[in-house]
PDB file of C-alpha atoms in Angstrom:
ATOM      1  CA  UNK A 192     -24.952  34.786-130.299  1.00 66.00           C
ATOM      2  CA  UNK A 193     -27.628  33.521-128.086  1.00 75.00           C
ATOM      3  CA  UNK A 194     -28.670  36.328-125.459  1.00 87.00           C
ATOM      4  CA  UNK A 195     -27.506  34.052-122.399  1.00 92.00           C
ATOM      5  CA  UNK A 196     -25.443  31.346-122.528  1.00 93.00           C
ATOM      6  CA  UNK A 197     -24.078  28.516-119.790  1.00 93.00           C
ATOM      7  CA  UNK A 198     -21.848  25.809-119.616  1.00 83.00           C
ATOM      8  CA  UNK A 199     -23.402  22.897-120.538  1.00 77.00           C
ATOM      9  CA  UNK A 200     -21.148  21.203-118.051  1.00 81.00           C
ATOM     10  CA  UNK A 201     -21.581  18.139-117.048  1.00 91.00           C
ATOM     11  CA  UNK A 202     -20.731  19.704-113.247  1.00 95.00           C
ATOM     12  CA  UNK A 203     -19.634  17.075-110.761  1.00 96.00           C
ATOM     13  CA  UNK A 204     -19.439  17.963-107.230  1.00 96.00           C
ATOM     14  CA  UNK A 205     -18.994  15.924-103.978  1.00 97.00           C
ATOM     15  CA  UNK A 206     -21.903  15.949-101.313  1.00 97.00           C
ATOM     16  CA  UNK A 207     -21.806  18.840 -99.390  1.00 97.00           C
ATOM     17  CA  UNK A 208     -19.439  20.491-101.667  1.00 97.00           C
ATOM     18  CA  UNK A 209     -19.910  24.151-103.024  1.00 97.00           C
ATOM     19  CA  UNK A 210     -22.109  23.979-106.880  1.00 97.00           C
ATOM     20  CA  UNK A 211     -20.745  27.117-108.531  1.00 96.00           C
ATOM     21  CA  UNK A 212     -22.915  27.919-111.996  1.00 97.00           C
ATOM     22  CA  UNK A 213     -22.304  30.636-114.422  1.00 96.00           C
ATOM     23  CA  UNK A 214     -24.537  32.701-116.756  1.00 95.00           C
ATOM     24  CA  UNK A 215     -23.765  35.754-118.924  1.00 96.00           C
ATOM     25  CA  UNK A 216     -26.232  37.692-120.832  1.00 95.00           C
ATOM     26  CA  UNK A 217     -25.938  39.775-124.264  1.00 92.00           C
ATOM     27  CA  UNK A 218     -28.803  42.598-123.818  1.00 89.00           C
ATOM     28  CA  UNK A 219     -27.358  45.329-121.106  1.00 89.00           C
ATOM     29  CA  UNK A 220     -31.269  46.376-120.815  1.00 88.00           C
ATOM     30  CA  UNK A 221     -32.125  43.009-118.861  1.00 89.00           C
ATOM     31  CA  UNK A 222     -33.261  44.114-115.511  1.00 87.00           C
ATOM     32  CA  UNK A 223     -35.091  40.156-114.110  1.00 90.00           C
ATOM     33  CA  UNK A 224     -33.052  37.174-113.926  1.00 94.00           C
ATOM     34  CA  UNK A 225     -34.104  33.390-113.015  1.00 94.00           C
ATOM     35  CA  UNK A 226     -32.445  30.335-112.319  1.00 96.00           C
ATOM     36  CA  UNK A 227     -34.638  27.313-112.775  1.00 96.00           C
ATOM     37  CA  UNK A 228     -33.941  24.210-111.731  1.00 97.00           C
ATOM     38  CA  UNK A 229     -35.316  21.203-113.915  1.00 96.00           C
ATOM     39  CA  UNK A 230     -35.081  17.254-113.200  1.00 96.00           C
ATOM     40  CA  UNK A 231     -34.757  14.609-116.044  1.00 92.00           C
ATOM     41  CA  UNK A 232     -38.203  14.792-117.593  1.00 91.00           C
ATOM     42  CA  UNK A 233     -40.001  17.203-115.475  1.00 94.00           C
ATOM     43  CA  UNK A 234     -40.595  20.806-116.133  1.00 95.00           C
ATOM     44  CA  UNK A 235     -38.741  23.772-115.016  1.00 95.00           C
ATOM     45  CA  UNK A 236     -39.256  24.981-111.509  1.00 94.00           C
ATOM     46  CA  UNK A 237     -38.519  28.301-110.660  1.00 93.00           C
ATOM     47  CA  UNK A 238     -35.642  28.453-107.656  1.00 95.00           C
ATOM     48  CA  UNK A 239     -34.525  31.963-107.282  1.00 93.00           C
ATOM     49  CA  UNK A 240     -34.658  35.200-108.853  1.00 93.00           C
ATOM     50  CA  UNK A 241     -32.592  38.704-108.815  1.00 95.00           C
ATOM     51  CA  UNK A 242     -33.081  42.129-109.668  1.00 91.00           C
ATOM     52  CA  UNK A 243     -30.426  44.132-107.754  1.00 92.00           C
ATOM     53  CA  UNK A 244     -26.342  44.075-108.222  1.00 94.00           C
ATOM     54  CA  UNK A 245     -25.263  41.804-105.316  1.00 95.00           C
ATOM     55  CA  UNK A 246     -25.892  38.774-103.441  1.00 96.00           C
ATOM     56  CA  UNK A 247     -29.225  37.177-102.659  1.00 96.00           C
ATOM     57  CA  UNK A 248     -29.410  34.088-100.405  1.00 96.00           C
ATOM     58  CA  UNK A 249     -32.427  31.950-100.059  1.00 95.00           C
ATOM     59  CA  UNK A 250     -31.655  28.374 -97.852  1.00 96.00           C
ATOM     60  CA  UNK A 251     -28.895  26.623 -99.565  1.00 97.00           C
ATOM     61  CA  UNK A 252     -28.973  28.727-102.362  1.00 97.00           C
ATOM     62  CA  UNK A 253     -27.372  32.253-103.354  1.00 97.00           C
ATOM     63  CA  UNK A 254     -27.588  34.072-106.582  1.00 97.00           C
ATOM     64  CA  UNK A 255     -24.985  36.742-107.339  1.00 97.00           C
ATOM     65  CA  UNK A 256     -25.616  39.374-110.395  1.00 96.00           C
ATOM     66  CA  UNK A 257     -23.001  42.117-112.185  1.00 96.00           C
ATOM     67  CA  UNK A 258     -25.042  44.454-114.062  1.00 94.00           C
ATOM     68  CA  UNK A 259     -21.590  45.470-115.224  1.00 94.00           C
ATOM     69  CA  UNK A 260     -20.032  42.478-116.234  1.00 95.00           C
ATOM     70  CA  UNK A 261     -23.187  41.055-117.262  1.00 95.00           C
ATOM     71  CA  UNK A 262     -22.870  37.909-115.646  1.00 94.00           C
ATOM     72  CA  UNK A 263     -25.404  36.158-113.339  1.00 97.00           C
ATOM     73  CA  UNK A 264     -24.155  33.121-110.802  1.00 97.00           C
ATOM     74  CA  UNK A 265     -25.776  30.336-108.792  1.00 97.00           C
ATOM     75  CA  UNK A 266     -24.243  28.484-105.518  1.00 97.00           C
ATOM     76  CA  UNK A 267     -25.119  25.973-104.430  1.00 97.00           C
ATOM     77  CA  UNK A 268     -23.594  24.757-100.830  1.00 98.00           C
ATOM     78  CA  UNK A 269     -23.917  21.540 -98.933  1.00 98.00           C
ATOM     79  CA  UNK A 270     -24.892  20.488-102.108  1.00 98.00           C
ATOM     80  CA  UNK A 271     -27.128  17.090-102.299  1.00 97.00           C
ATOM     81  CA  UNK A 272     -27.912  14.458-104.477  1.00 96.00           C
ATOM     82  CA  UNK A 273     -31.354  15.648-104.878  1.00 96.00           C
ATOM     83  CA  UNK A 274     -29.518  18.808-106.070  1.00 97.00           C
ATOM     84  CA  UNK A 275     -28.947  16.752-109.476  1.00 97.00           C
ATOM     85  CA  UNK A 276     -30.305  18.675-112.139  1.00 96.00           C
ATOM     86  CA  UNK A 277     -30.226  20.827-115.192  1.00 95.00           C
ATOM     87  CA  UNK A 278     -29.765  24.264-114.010  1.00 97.00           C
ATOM     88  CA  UNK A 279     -31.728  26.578-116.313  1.00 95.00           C
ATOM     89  CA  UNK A 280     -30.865  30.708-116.468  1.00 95.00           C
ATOM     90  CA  UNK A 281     -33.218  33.173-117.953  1.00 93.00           C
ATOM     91  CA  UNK A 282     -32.934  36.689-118.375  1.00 92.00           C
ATOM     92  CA  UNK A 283     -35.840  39.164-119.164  1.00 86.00           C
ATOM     93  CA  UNK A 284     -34.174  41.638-122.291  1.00 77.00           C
ATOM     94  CA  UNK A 285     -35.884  44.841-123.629  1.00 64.00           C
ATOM     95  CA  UNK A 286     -38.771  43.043-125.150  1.00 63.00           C
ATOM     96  CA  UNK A 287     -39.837  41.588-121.380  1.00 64.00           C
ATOM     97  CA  UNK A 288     -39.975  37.588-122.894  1.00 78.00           C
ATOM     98  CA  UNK A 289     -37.828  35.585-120.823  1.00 84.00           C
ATOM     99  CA  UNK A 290     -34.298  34.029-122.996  1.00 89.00           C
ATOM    100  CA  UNK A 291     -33.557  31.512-121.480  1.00 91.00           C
ATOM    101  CA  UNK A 292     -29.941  29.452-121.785  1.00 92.00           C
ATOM    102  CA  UNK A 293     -29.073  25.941-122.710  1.00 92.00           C
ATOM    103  CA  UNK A 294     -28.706  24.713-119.305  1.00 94.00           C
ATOM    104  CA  UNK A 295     -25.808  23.436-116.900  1.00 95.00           C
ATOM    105  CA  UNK A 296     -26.205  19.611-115.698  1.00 95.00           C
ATOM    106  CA  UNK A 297     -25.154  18.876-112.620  1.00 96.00           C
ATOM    107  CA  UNK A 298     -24.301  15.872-110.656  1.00 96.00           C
ATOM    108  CA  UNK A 299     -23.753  15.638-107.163  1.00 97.00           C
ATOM    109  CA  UNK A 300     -21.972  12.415-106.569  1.00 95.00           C
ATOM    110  CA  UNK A 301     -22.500  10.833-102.998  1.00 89.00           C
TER     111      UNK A 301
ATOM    112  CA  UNK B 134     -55.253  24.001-107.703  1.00 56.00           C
ATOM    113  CA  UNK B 135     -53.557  22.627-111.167  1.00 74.00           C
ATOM    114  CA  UNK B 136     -51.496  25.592-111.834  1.00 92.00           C
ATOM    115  CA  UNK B 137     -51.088  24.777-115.804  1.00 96.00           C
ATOM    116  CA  UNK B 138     -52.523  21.886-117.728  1.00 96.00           C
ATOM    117  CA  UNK B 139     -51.177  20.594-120.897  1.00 97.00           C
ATOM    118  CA  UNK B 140     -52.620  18.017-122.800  1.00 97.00           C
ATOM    119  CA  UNK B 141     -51.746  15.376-123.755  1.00 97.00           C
ATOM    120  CA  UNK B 142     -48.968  14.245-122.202  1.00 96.00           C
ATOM    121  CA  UNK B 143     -47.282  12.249-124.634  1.00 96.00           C
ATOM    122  CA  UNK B 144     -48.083  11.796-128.838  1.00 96.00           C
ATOM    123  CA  UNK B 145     -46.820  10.817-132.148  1.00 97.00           C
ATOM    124  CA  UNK B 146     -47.424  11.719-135.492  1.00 96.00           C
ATOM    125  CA  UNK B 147     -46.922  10.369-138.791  1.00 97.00           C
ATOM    126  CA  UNK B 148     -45.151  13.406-140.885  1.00 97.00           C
ATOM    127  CA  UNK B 149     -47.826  15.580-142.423  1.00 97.00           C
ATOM    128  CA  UNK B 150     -50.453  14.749-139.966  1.00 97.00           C
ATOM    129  CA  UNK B 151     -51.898  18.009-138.080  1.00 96.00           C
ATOM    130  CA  UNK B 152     -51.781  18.097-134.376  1.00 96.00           C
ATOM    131  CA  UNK B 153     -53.394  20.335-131.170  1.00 97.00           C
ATOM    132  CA  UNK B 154     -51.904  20.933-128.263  1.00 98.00           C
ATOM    133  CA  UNK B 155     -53.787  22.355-125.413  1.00 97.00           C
ATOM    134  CA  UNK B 156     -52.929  24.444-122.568  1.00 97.00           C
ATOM    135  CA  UNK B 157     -54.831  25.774-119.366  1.00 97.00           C
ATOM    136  CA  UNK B 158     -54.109  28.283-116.442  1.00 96.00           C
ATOM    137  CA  UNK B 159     -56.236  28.327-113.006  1.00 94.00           C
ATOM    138  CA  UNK B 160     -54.201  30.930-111.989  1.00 92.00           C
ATOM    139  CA  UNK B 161     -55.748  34.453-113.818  1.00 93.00           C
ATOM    140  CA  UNK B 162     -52.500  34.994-115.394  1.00 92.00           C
ATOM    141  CA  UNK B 163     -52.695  37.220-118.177  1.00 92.00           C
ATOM    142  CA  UNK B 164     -49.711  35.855-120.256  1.00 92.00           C
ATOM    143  CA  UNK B 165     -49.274  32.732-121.863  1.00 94.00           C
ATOM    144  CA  UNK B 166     -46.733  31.186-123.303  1.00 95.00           C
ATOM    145  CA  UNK B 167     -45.541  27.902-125.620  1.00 97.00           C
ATOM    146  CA  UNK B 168     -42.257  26.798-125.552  1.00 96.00           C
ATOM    147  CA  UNK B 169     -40.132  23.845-127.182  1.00 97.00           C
ATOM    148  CA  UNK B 170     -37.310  22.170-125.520  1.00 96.00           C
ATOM    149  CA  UNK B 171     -34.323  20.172-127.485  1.00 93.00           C
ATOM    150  CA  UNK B 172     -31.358  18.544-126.461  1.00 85.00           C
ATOM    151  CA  UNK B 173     -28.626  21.120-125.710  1.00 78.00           C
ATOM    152  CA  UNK B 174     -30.703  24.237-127.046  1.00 80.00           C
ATOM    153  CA  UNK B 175     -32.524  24.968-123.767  1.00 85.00           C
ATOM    154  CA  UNK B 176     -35.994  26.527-123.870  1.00 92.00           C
ATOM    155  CA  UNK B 177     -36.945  28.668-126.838  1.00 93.00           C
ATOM    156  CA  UNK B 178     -40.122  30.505-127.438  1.00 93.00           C
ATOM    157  CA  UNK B 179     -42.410  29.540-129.896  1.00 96.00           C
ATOM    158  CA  UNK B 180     -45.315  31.824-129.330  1.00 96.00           C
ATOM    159  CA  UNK B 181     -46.619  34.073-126.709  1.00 93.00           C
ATOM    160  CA  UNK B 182     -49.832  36.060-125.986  1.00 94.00           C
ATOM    161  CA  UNK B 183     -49.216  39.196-123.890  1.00 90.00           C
ATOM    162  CA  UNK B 184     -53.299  39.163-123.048  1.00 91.00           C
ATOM    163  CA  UNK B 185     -56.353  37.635-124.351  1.00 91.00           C
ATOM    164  CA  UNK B 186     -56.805  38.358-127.636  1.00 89.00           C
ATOM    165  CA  UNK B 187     -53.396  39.040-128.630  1.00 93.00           C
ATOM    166  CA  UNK B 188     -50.841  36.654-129.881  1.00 95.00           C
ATOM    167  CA  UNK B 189     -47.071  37.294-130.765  1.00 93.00           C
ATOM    168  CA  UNK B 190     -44.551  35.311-132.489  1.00 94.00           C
ATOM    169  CA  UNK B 191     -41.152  34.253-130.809  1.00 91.00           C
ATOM    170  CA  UNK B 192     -38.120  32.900-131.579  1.00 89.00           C
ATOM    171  CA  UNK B 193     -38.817  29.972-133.678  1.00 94.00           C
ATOM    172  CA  UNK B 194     -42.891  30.619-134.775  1.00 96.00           C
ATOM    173  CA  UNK B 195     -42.576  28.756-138.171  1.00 96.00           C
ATOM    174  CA  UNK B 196     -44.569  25.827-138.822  1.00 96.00           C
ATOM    175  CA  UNK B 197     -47.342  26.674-135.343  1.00 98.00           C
ATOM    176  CA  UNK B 198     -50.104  28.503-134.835  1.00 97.00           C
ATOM    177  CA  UNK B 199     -51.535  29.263-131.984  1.00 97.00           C
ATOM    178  CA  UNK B 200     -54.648  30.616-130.390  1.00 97.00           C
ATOM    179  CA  UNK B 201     -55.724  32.438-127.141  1.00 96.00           C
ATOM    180  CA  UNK B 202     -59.491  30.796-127.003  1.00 89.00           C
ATOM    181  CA  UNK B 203     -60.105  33.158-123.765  1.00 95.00           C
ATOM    182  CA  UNK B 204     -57.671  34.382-120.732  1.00 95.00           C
ATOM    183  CA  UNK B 205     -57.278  30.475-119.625  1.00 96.00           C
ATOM    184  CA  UNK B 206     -56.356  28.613-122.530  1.00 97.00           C
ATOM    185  CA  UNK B 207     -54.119  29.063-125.792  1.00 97.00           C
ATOM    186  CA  UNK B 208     -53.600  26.199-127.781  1.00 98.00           C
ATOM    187  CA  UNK B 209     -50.634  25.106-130.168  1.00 98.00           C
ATOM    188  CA  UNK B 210     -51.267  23.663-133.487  1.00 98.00           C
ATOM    189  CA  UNK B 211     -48.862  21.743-136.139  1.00 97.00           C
ATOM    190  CA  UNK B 212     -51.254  21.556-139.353  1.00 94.00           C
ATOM    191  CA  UNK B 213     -48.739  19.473-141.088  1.00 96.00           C
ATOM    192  CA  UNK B 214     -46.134  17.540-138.791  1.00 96.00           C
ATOM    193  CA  UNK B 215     -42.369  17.353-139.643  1.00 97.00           C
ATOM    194  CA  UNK B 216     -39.891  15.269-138.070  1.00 96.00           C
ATOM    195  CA  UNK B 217     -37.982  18.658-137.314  1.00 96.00           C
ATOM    196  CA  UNK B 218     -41.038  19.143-134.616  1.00 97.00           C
ATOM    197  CA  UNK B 219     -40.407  16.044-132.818  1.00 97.00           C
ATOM    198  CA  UNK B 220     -39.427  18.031-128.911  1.00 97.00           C
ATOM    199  CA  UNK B 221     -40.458  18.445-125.879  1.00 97.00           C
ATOM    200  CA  UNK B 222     -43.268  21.267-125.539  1.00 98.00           C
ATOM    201  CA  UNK B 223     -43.998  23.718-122.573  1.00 97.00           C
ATOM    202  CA  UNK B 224     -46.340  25.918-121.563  1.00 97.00           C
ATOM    203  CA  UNK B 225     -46.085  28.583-119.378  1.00 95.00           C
ATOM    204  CA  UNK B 226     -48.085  31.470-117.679  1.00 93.00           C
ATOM    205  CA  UNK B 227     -47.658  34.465-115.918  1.00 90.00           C
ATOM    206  CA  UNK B 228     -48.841  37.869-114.526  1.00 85.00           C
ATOM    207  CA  UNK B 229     -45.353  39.245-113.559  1.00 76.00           C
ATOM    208  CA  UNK B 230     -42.465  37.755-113.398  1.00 70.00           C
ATOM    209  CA  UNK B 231     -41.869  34.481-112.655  1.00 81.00           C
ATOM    210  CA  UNK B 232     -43.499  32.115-115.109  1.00 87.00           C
ATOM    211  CA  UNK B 233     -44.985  28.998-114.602  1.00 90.00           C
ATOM    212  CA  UNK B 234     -45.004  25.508-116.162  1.00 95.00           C
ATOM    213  CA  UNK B 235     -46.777  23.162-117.165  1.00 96.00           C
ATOM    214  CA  UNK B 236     -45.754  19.157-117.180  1.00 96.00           C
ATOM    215  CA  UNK B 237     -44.582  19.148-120.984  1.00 96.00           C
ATOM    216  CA  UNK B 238     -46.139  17.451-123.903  1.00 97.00           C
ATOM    217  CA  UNK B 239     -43.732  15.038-125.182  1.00 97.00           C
ATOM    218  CA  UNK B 240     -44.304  14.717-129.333  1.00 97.00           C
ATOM    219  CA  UNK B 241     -42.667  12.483-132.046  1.00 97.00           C
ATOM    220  CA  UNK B 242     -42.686  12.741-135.245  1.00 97.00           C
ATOM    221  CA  UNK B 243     -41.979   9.807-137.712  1.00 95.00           C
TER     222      UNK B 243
END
């Protein structure tokens, strides 16, 4: 079992519809999570990150995290097409090297 | 300010053939990090040096080595190529949390 693991997707949304993206994560000692956001051939650009249970909004973005249930999430409202991406997760386990997941494409369709 | 340099940007190999990759900071991070990317399998750690002067394997170390020349540069090397190597590379750096990126080395094996 990989230690965090998305849907691949593809995710299609309408412009200015709501981009919802899930992540769960094996290691119950991961305290840092990411979400990177990487275009067709570029690198990975960091986006947001979250250390606390709860909500944490940043523009158009908000990143939700259960400690408990082990599962980290990324909205995305009004979404655009520039929003068309792979959406990468990463959590930092025990051994403080980032694990990432397999990414979620998504596709905003105008 | 660069941020990270990898070079080169693009390369292929004839299987067997032996191979450098090179990566550079500006930033005084004291963590590096080499990373290769595959269809559907996200990012996974190849190597990683914690500080200059230490190096530690990852997830998938076999068939690299790497070195931390001095606190701005640790290189990746192949010594003999296999088509199973033909990915997209990253390297990253860091202090704390989050990492950075460089633009990817794109490498084929034939």
């Amino acid at each position: 079992q990989k230690e965090v693991e998305q849907n691949s997707g593809p995710l299609s949304v309408p412009e200015g519809a709501i981009a919802s993206l899930n992540c769960t994560y094996s290691d119950r000692g991961s305290q840092s999570f990411f979400w990177y956001r990487q275009y067709s051939g570029k690198s990975p650009e960091l986006i947001m990150f979250i250390y606390s249970n709860g909500d944490k909004e940043d523009g158009r973005f908000t990143a939700q995290l259960n400690k408990a249930s082990q599962y980290v999430s990324l909205l995305i409202r009004d979404s655009q097409p520039s929003d068309s991406a792979t959406y990468l997760c990463a959590a930092v386990p025990n051994d403080y090297k980032l694990s990432f997941g397999a990414g979620t494409t998504v596709t905003v369709r105008a | 300010n660069a941020g990270v340099t990898q070079t080169p940007k693009f390369q292929v190999l004839k299987t067997g053939q032996s191979m450098t990759l090179q990566c550079a900071q500006d930033m005084n991070h004291n963590s590096m990090y080499w990373y290769r990317q595959d269809p559907g399998m996200g990012l996974r750690l190849i190597y990683y040096s914690a500080s200059e002067g230490t190096t530690d394997k990852g997830e998938v170390p076999n068939g690299y080595n790497v070195s931390r020349l001095n606190k701005r540069e640790f290189s990746l090397r192949l010594e003999s190529a296999a088509p199973s190597q033909t990915s997209v590379y990253f390297c990253a750096s860091n202090s704390n949390q989050p990492q950075h990126f460089g633009d990817g080395t794109r490498l084929s094996i034939l």
